[in-house]
Coordinates of C-alpha atoms in Angstrom, one line a residue:
M11 CA -6.7 -5.1 4.4
F12 CA -7.3 -4.6 8.1
R13 CA -10.6 -6.5 7.9
A14 CA -8.5 -9.6 7.2
W15 CA -6.7 -11.9 9.7
P16 CA -5.2 -11.2 12.2
Y17 CA -6.7 -7.7 12.6
L18 CA -10.4 -8.4 11.9
Y19 CA -11.0 -4.7 12.2
E20 CA -14.3 -3.0 11.5
G21 CA -13.1 0.5 10.8
N22 CA -15.1 3.7 10.4
E23 CA -14.2 7.1 9.0
A24 CA -14.1 8.9 12.4
Y25 CA -11.7 6.4 13.8
E26 CA -9.4 6.7 10.8
R27 CA -9.5 10.5 10.8
D28 CA -8.4 10.5 14.5
Y29 CA -5.7 8.0 13.7
V30 CA -4.2 9.9 10.8
A31 CA -4.4 13.2 12.9
T32 CA -1.8 11.8 15.2
Y33 CA 0.6 11.4 12.3
A34 CA -0.3 14.8 10.8
A35 CA 0.4 16.5 14.2
S36 CA 3.9 14.9 14.4
E37 CA 6.6 17.0 12.7
R38 CA 8.8 13.9 12.5
A39 CA 6.2 11.3 11.3
A40 CA 6.3 9.8 7.8
I41 CA 3.9 7.9 5.6
V42 CA 5.6 5.7 3.0
I43 CA 3.3 5.1 0.0
A44 CA 3.6 2.3 -2.6
R45 CA 2.1 3.1 -5.9
D46 CA 1.4 1.3 -9.1
G47 CA 1.0 4.2 -11.5
D48 CA -1.5 6.5 -9.9
A49 CA -3.0 3.8 -7.7
I50 CA -1.9 3.5 -4.1
V51 CA -1.3 -0.2 -3.4
G52 CA 0.2 0.0 0.1
A53 CA 1.2 2.3 2.9
S54 CA 3.4 2.3 5.9
T55 CA 3.7 4.8 8.8
C56 CA 6.1 5.8 11.5
L57 CA 6.6 8.5 14.2
P58 CA 8.5 9.0 17.4
L59 CA 6.9 7.1 20.2
T60 CA 6.8 10.3 22.2
D61 CA 4.3 11.6 19.6
E62 CA 1.9 8.7 20.3
D63 CA -0.7 8.8 23.0
G64 CA 0.1 7.9 26.6
A65 CA -1.7 4.6 26.4
M66 CA 0.7 3.5 23.6
Q67 CA 3.7 4.7 25.6
A68 CA 2.7 3.1 28.9
P69 CA 3.8 -0.5 28.2
F70 CA 7.2 0.8 27.2
R71 CA 7.5 2.9 30.3
A72 CA 6.4 -0.1 32.4
A73 CA 9.2 -2.2 30.8
G74 CA 11.7 0.5 31.7
I75 CA 12.1 1.7 28.1
D76 CA 12.2 5.5 27.6
P77 CA 9.7 6.4 24.9
A78 CA 12.1 9.0 23.6
S79 CA 14.5 6.2 22.7
V80 CA 11.9 4.5 20.4
F81 CA 10.7 5.3 16.9
Y82 CA 7.3 3.6 16.5
F83 CA 6.3 1.9 13.2
G84 CA 2.6 1.9 12.8
E85 CA 0.8 -0.2 10.2
S86 CA 2.3 -1.5 7.1
V87 CA -0.3 -2.7 4.6
L88 CA 0.0 -3.9 1.0
L89 CA -2.5 -5.3 -1.4
P90 CA -2.0 -9.1 -1.7
A91 CA -1.2 -8.9 -5.4
Y92 CA 1.9 -6.8 -4.6
R93 CA 3.3 -9.0 -1.8
G94 CA 6.6 -10.9 -2.4
R95 CA 8.0 -8.2 -4.6
G96 CA 10.2 -6.4 -2.1
V97 CA 7.8 -3.6 -1.2
G98 CA 7.6 -4.8 2.5
V99 CA 11.4 -4.7 2.6
A100 CA 11.3 -1.2 1.2
F101 CA 8.7 -0.1 3.8
F102 CA 11.1 -1.1 6.6
R103 CA 14.1 0.3 4.9
E104 CA 12.5 3.7 4.3
R105 CA 11.0 3.9 7.8
E106 CA 14.3 3.1 9.4
A107 CA 16.1 5.6 7.2
H108 CA 13.5 8.2 8.1
A109 CA 13.8 7.5 11.9
R110 CA 17.6 7.9 11.7
A111 CA 17.3 11.1 9.7
V112 CA 14.9 12.9 12.0
S113 CA 15.7 11.4 15.5
D114 CA 18.4 9.9 17.6
A115 CA 16.1 7.0 18.6
A116 CA 18.0 4.0 19.6
Q117 CA 15.4 1.5 18.6
A118 CA 12.5 0.9 16.2
A119 CA 9.4 -0.8 17.4
F120 CA 6.1 -2.1 16.0
C121 CA 3.3 -4.2 17.3
A122 CA 1.8 -7.4 15.9
V123 CA -1.7 -8.6 16.8
I124 CA -1.7 -11.7 19.0
R125 CA -4.4 -14.2 18.0
D126 CA -5.0 -17.7 19.2
N127 CA -4.1 -20.2 16.4
A128 CA -7.3 -22.1 17.3
D129 CA -9.5 -19.1 16.7
P130 CA -12.2 -20.3 14.3
R131 CA -11.9 -17.1 12.3
R132 CA -8.3 -18.0 11.3
P133 CA -8.1 -18.8 7.6
T134 CA -6.6 -22.2 6.9
D135 CA -3.9 -20.6 4.8
A136 CA -2.9 -18.0 7.4
T137 CA 0.8 -17.5 8.0
T138 CA 2.7 -15.2 10.4
L139 CA 5.2 -12.7 9.3
D140 CA 7.7 -13.7 12.0
V141 CA 10.3 -14.9 9.6
F142 CA 10.1 -11.8 7.5
W143 CA 10.4 -9.5 10.5
R144 CA 13.4 -11.5 11.9
K145 CA 15.1 -11.2 8.5
R146 CA 14.8 -7.4 9.0
G147 CA 16.6 -7.7 12.4
Y148 CA 13.5 -7.4 14.6
A149 CA 12.7 -9.7 17.6
P150 CA 9.7 -9.9 19.9
V151 CA 10.4 -8.3 23.4
S152 CA 9.3 -10.9 26.0
G153 CA 6.5 -9.5 28.1
L154 CA 6.2 -6.2 26.2
I155 CA 2.5 -6.2 25.2
C156 CA 0.4 -3.3 24.1
R157 CA -3.3 -3.3 24.4
M158 CA -5.5 -1.5 21.9
R159 CA -9.2 -1.4 21.5
W160 CA -11.1 -1.7 18.3
R161 CA -14.4 -3.0 17.0
E162 CA -14.0 -6.3 15.2
I163 CA -16.0 -7.4 12.2
G164 CA -19.6 -8.1 13.2
A165 CA -19.2 -6.9 16.8
A166 CA -21.3 -4.1 18.3
N167 CA -18.6 -2.8 20.6
E168 CA -14.9 -2.4 20.8
V169 CA -12.8 -5.2 22.4
E170 CA -9.4 -5.2 23.8
N171 CA -6.7 -6.7 21.6
R172 CA -3.2 -7.7 22.7
L173 CA -0.2 -6.9 20.5
Q174 CA 3.3 -8.2 20.8
V175 CA 6.0 -5.5 20.6
W176 CA 8.9 -6.3 18.2
M177 CA 12.1 -4.1 18.3
K178 CA 15.3 -3.6 16.5
P179 CA 18.3 -1.4 17.4
L180 CA 18.6 1.6 15.1
G181 CA 22.1 2.6 16.1
G182 CA 20.9 6.0 17.5
A183 CA 21.4 7.4 21.0

């Protein structure tokens, strides 16, 4: 799913192992799984921002936001055939409930990849999830941009990608 727009991510096992290790090391992290019988059809992650690496925390600090006040929602992926059935809504609901249960974080945050609409790799039927996220109470935070590096499909090296931070009050501290 991450190979598709807007991620265009060329993953490898070592990178994924390191990524999952961050969640495994966090006592307050959660992975929400969507299943169809025994088959996993989607997954969604979250953890306290303080359990993320310093590079992920840095943009929040620079914006004057204490990482201890934020619960970070990582990816949320779902096979296309299962979209539009309420699973995405459940992913947000479950992650928010988990964040409230294990922390006093005041806000939930996630990042969305920023891509140029004129990028020739953009599929003609590509749509944003902005309306979906806004219905969940999230809004982009002006000027709060995270930078992450990954190797894109067909590229030899990692490139920097910009991601817009979206946040929502959780009603915590």
